[in-house]
Coordinates of C-alpha atoms and ligand atoms in Angstrom, one line a residue:
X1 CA 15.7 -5.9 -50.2
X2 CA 17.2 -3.8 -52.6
X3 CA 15.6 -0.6 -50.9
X4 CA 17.8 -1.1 -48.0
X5 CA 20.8 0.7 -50.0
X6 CA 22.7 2.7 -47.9
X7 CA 24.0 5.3 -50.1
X8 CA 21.9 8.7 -50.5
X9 CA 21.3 9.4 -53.9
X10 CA 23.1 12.6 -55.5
X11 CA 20.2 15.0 -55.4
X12 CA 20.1 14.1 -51.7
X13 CA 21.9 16.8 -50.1
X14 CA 20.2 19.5 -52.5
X15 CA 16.9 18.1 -51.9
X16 CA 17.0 18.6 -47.8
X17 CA 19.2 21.9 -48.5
X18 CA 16.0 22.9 -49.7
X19 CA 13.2 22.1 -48.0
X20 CA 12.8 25.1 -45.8
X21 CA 12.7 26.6 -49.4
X22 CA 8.9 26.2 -50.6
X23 CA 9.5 27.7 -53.8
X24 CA 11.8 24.9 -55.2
X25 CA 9.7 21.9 -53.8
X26 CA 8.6 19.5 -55.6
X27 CA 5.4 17.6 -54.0
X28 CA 6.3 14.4 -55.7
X29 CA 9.4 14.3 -53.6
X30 CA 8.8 16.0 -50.1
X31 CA 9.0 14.2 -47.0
X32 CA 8.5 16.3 -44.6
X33 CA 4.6 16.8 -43.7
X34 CA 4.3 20.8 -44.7
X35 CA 3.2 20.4 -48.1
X36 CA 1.4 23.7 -49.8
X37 CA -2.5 23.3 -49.1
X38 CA -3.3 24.1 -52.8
X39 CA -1.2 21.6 -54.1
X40 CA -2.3 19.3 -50.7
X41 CA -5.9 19.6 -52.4
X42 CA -5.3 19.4 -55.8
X43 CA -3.2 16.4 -56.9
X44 CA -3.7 13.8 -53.7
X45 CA -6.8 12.3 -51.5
X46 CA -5.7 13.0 -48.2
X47 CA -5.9 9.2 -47.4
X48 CA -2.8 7.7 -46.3
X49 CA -1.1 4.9 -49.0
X50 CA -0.7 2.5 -46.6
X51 CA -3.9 2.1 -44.1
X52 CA -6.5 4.7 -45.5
X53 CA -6.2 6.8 -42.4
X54 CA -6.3 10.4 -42.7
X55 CA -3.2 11.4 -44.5
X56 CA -0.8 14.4 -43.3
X57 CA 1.3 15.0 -46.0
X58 CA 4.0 13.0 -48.3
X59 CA 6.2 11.0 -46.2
X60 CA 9.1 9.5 -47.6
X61 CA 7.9 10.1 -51.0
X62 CA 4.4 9.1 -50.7
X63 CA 1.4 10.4 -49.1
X64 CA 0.5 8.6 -45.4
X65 CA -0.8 8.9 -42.3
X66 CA 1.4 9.9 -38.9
X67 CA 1.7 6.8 -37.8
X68 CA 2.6 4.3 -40.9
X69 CA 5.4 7.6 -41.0
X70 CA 6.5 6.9 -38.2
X71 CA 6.6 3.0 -38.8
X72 CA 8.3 3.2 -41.7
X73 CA 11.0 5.3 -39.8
X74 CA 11.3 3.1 -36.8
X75 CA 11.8 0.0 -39.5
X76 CA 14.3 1.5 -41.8
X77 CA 16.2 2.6 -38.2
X78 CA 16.1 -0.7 -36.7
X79 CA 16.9 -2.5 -39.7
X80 CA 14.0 -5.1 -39.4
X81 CA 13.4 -8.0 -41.1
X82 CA 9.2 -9.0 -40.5
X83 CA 7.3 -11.7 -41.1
X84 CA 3.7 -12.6 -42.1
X85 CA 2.1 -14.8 -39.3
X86 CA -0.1 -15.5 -42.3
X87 CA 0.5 -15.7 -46.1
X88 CA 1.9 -12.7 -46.5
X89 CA -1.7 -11.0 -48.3
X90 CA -2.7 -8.8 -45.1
X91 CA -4.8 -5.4 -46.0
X92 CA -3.7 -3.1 -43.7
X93 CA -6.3 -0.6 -42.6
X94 CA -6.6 2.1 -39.9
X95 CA -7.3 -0.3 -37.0
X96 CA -5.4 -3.7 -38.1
X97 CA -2.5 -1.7 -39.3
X98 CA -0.3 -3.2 -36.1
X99 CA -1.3 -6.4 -36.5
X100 CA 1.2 -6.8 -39.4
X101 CA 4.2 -5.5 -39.7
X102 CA 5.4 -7.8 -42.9
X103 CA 2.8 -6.3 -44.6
X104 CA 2.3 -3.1 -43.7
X105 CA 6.0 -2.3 -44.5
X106 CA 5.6 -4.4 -47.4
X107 CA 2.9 -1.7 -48.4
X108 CA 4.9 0.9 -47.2
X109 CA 7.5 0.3 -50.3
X110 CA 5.2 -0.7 -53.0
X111 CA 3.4 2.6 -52.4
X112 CA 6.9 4.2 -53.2
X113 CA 8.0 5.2 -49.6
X114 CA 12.1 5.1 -49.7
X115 CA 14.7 4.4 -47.4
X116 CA 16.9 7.4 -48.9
X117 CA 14.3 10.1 -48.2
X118 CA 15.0 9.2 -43.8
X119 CA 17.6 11.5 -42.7
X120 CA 20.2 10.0 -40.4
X121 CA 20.5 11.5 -36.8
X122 CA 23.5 13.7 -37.9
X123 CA 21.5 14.5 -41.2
X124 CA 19.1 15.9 -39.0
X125 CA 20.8 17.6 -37.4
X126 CA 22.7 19.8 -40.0
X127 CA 19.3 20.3 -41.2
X128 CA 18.2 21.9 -38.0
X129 CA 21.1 23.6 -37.9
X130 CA 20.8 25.1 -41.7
X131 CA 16.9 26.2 -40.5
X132 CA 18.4 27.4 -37.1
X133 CA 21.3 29.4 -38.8
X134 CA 18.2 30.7 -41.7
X135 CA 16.4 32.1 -38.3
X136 CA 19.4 33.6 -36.9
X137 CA 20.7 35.1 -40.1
X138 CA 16.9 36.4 -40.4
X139 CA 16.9 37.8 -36.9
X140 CA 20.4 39.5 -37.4
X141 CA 19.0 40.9 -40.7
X142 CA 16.1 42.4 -39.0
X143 CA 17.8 44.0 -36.2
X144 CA 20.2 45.5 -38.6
X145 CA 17.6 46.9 -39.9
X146 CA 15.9 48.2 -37.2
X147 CA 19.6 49.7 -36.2
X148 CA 19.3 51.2 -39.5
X149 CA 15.8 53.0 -38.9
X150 CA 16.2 56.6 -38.0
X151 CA 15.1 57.2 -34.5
X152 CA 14.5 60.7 -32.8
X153 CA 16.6 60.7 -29.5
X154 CA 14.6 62.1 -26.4
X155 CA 16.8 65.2 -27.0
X156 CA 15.6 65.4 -30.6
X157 CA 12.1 65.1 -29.8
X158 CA 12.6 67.7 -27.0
X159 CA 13.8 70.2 -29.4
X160 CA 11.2 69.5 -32.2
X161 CA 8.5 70.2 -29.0
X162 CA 9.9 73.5 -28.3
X163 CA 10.2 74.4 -31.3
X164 CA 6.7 73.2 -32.6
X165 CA 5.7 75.1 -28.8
X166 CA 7.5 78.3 -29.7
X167 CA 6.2 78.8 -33.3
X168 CA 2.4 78.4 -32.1
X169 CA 3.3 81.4 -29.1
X170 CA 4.8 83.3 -32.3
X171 CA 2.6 82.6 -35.0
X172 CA -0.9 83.5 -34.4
X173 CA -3.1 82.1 -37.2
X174 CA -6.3 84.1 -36.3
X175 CA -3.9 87.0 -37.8
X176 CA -6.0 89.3 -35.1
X177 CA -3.1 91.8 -34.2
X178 CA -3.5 93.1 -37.8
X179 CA -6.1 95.4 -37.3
X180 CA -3.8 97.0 -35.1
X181 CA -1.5 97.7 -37.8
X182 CA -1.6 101.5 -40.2
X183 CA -4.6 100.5 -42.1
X184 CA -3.9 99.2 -45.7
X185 CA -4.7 101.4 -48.5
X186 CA -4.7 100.2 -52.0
X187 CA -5.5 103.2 -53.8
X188 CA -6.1 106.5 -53.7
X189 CA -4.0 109.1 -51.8
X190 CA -2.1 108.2 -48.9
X191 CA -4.2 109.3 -45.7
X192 CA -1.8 110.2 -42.8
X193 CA -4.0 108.9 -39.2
X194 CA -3.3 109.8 -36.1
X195 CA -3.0 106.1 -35.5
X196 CA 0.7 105.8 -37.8
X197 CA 2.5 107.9 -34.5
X198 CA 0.5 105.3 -32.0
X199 CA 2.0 102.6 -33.9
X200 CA 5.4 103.4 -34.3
X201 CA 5.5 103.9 -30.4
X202 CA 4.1 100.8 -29.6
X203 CA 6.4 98.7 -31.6
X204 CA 9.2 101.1 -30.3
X205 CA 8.1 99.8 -27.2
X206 CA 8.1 96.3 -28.2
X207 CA 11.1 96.1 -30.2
X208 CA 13.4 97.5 -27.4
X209 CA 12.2 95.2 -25.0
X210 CA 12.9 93.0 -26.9
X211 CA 16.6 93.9 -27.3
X212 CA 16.8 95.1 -23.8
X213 CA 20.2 93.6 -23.1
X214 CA 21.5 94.5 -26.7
X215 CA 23.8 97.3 -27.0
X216 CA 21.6 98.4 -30.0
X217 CA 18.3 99.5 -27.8
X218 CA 20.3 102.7 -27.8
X219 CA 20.4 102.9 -31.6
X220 CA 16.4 101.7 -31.7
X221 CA 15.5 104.9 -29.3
X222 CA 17.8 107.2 -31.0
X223 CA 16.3 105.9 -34.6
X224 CA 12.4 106.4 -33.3
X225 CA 13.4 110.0 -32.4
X226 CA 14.7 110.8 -35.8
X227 CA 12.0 109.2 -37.1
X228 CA 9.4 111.4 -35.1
X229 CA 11.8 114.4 -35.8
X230 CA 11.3 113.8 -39.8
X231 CA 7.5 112.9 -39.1
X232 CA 6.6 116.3 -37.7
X233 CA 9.0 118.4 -40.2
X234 CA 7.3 116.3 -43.0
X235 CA 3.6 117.0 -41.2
X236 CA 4.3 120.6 -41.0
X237 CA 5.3 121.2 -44.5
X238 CA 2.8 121.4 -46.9
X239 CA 2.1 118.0 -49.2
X240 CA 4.9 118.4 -51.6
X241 CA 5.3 114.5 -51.8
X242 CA 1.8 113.4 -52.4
X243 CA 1.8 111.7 -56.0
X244 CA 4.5 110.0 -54.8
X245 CA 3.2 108.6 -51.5
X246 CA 0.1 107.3 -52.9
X247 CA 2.1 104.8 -54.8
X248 CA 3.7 103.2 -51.8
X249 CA 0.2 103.6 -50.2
X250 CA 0.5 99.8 -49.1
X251 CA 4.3 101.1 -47.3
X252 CA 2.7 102.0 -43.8
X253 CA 0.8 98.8 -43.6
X254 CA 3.4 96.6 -44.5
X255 CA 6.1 98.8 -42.7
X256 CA 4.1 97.4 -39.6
X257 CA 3.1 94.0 -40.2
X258 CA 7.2 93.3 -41.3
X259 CA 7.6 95.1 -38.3
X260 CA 5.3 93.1 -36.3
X261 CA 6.6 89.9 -37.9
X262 CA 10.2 90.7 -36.9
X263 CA 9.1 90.8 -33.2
X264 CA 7.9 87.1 -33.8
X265 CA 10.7 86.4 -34.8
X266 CA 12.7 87.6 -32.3
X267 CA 10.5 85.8 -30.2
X268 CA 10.9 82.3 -31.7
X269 CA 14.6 82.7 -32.3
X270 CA 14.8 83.1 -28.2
X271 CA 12.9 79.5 -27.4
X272 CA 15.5 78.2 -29.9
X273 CA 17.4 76.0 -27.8
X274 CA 20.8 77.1 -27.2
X275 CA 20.3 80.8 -29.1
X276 CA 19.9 82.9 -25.8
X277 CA 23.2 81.1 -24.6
X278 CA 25.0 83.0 -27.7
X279 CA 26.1 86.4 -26.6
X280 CA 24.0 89.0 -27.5
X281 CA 26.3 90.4 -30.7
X282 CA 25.8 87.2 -32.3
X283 CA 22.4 86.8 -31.6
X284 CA 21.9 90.0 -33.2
X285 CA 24.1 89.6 -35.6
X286 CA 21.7 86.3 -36.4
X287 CA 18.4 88.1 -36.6
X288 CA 19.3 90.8 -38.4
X289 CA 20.8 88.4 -41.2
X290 CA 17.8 86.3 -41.4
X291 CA 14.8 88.4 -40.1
X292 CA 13.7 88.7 -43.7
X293 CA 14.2 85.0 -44.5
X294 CA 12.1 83.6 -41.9
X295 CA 9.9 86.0 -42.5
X296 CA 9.5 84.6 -45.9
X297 CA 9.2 81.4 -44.7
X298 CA 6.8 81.5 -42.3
X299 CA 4.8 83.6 -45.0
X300 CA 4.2 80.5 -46.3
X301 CA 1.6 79.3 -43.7
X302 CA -0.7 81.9 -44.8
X303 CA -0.1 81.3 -48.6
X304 CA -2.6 80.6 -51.0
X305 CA -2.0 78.0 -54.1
X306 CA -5.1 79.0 -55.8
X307 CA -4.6 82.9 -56.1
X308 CA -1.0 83.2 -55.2
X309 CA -1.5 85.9 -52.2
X310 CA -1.1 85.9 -48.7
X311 CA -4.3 85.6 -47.3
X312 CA -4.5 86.6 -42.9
X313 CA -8.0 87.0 -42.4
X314 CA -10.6 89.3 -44.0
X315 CA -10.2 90.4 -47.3
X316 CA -8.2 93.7 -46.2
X317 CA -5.7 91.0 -45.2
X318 CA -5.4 89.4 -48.2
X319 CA -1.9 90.3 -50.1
X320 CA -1.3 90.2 -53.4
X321 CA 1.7 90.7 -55.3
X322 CA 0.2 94.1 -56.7
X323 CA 0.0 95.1 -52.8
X324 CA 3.7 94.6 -52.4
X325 CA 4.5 96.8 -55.4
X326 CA 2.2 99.6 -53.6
X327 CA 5.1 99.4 -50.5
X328 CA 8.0 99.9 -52.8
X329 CA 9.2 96.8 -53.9
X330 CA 9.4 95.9 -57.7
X331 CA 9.1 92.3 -59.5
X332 CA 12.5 91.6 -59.3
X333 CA 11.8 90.8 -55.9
X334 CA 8.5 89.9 -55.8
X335 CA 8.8 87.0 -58.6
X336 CA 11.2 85.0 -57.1
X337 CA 9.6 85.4 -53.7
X338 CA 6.4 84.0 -54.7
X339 CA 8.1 81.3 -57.1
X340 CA 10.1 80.3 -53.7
X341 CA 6.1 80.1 -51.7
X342 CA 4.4 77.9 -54.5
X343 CA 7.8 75.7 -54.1
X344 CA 7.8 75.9 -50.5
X345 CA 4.2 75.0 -50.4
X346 CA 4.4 71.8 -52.6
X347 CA 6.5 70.2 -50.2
X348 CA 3.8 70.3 -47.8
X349 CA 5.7 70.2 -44.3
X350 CA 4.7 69.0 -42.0
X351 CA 4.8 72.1 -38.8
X352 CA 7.4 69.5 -37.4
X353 CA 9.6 70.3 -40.7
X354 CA 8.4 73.9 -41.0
X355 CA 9.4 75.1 -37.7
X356 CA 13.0 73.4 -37.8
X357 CA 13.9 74.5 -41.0
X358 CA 12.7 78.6 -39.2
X359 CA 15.6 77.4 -36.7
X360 CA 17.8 76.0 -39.0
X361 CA 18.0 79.3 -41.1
X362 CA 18.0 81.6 -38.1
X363 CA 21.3 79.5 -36.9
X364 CA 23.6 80.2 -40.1
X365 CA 26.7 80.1 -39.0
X366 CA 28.0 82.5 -42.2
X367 CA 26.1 85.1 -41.7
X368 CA 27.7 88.3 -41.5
X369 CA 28.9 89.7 -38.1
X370 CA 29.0 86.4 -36.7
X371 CA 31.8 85.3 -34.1
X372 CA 31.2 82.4 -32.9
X373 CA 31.2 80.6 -35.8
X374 CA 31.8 77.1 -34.2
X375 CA 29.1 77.3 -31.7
X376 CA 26.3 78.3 -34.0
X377 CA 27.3 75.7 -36.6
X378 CA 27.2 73.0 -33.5
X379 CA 23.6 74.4 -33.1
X380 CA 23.0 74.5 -36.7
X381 CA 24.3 70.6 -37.0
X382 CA 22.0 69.4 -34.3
X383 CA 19.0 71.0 -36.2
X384 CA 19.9 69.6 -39.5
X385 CA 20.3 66.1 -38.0
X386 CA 16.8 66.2 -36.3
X387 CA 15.4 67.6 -39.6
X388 CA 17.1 64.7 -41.3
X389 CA 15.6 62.1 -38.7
X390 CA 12.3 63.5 -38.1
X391 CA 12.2 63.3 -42.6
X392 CA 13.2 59.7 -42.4
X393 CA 11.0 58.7 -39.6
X394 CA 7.8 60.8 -40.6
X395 CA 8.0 61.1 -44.6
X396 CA 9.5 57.4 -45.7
X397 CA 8.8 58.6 -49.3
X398 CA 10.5 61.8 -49.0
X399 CA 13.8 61.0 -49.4
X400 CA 15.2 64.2 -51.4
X401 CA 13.1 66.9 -49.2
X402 CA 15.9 67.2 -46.9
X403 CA 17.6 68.2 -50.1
X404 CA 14.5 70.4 -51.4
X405 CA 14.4 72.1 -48.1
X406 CA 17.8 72.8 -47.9
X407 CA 17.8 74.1 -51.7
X408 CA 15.2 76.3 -50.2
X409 CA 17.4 78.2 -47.5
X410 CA 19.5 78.3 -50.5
X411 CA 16.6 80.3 -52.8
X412 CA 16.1 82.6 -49.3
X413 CA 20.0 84.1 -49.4
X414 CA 19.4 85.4 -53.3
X415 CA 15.6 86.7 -51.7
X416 CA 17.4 88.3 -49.0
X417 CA 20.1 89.6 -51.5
X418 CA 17.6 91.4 -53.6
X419 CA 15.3 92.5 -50.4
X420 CA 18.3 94.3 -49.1
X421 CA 19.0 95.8 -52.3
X422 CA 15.6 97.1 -52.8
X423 CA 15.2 98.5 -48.8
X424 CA 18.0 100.2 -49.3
X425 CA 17.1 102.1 -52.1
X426 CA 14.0 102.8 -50.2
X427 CA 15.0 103.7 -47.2
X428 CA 17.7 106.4 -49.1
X429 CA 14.2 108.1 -49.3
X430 CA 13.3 110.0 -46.6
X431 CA 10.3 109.9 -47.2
X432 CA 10.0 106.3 -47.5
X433 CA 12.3 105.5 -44.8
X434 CA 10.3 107.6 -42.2
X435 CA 6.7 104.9 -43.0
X436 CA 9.4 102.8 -41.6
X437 CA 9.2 101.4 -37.8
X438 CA 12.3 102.0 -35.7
X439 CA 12.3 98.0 -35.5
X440 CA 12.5 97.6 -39.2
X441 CA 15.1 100.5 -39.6
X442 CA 17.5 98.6 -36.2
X443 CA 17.0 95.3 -38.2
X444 CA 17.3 95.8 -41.8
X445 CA 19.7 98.8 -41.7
X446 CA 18.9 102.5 -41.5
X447 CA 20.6 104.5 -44.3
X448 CA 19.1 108.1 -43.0
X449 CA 20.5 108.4 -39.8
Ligands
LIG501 ZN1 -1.4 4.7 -42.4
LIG502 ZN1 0.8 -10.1 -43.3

């Protein structure tokens, strides 16, 4: 009985190594009973070798049933030596198959079914413990990598609701107030209402509530009288200025809706978690630095792609660069500006993104005038990492927007640079500076008074 040899073959160990390894099987030499279907159907009759039961796969090295598997096992195990009751011809079928064993292992070997392919208890037993250790490694791989995903903490998800809360109580995108605003005028002579002195008190009114714990309210009153000093000298002289004025004749409009749009702001920087605890210098300090910035950003909502304007409403609404030029400001602005929206709008935020990257840039911890430096960059940090988690989580494919956005605030400070530089020359004018709103004047500087 020369298949009774005791020593595995060489390719042994390899062979079990890798059976939980489909893509190295080889069907001729698998003995477990998970055999591919394909290659199940292809090659083999699922009959078993020995009795021409139904087979479940190669056993051993050849293809039988469950239970001449299991005989063959049991045998080789027990070392048993059988013998015919007859003349040692049985055919074994499905339901003589126990009458003898002589001959049924006897078939069992000529059909190729080997000794060497039965692991031993122990060998069993390292391979449950190599398929155990695959499932644990596996496990330990997935939970590393579910450590790995980005999560928002409650906190984070707190803040991106306020914010998200605060935007939509600031931003209103029926663009109604508008009509409210000095009426645009893109030709012609300017046409002085009765309306421009309405509107300057009512955003007076607004802007020092807003600011009614800031030292600067002061400032905002004493600004709106000089203002309404300069409007009635200017209203009682006769037109000396009117060539002029009707180029800026977009000025009074504008002058109200970047008025209008700072008092948003204001209002959205407050519901900023943590920015009414700052003290009231450096939440001034805050706005006044990045009014214009997030004013450009959140522009962008009402940005147009197709026609590069900004389009609130009915076609009076509708801003186009030609529109900004007719308030004053010159293409060395207005370029860049609209370069930074079509940029700004190809990253398609989501309002999760849009609305922290608002708080992110109204909580620069360099701006100008700033003292506590520390305390706004904490705020700052906690933005930024929410930004960077929400990004993760909700754009897997987006792995350099973080960057993009941040190259964005980046775009805003060389905006802001060139706005200031071209208000200021503005307001210089008198004439200019008084289409102003006190608001405007208290936030982006007033060079008259
Ligand atoms: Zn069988
Ligand atoms: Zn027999």
């Amino acid at each position: 009985m020369c298949w009774f040899s005791s020593t595995p073959p060489s390719w042994f160990d390899e062979f079990y190594l890798s059976l939980s390894l489909p893509s190295v099987m080889d069907s001729s030499v698998v003995s477990t009973s998970t055999v591919a279907p394909d290659e199940f159907d292809r090659n083999v009759p699922r009959i078993c070798g020995v009795c021409g039961d139904k087979a479940t796969g190669f056993h051993f090295n050849a293809m039988t049933c469950e239970g001449c598997k299991g005989f063959f096992r049991r045998s080789m195990k027990r070392k048993a030596a059988f013998t015919c009751p007859f003349n040692g011809t049985c055919t074994i079928t499905k339901d003589n198959r126990r009458h003898c064993q002589a001959c049924r292992l006897k078939r069992c070997v000529d059909i190729g079914m080997m000794k060497e392919f039965i692991l031993t208890d122990e060998e069993v037993q390292r391979k449950k413990d190599i398929i155990q250790r695959r499932k644990d490694e596996e496990a330990q791989r997935e939970a590393d990598k579910e450590a790995r995903r980005p999560r928002l903490s409650d906190d984070q998800s707190q803040v991106i609701a306020t914010l998200v809360e605060a935007h939509h109580k600031t931003y209103d995108d029926s663009y109604s107030d508008f009509c409210r605003f000095r009426p645009p005028v893109r030709e012609g002579p300017v046409t002085r209402s009765a309306s421009r002195a309405a509107s300057l008190h009512s955003l007076s009114d607004a802007s020092s509530d807003s600011f009614s714990h800031s030292p600067e309210s002061v400032d905002t009153k004493m600004n709106f009288n000089n203002l309404l000093m300069m409007y009635h000298e200017q209203d009682s002289s006769p037109d000396s200025s009117k060539e002029e004025g009707s180029s800026f004749s977009m000025l009074p409009h504008l002058a109200d809706l970047v008025s209008y749009s700072i008092q948003k702001v204001i209002g959205f920087a407050k519901m900023i978690p943590g920015f009414r605890e700052l003290t009231a210098e450096d939440q001034i300090a805050l706005l006044k630095s990045s009014a214009i910035e997030v004013i450009m950003l959140r522009s962008n909502q009402s940005f147009n792609l197709e026609d590069m304007s900004w389009s609130c409403g009915g076609p009076d609404f509708k801003y186009q660069v030609s529109d900004v030029t007719k308030a004053g400001h010159s293409l060395e602005l207005l370029e860049p500006l609209v370069k930074f929206q079509v940029g700004l709008k190809k990253l398609n935020l989501q309002e999760e993104e849009h609305v922290l990257l608002m708080a992110i840039c109204l909580l620069s911890p360099d701006r100008p005038g700033v003292q506590d430096h520390a305390r706004i960059e904490a705020l700052q940090d906690q933005l930024s990492e929410t930004l960077q988690a929400y990004i993760q989580l909700h754009h897997p494919a987006g792995r350099l927007l973080y960057a993009k956005m941040i190259q964005k605030l980046a775009d805003l400070r060389s905006l802001n640079e060139e706005h200031s530089k071209q208000y200021r020359s503005l307001s210089f004018q008198p004439e200019h500076s008084m289409q102003l709103t006190p608001l405007v004047l208290e936030v982006f500087g007033s060079e008259v008074s």
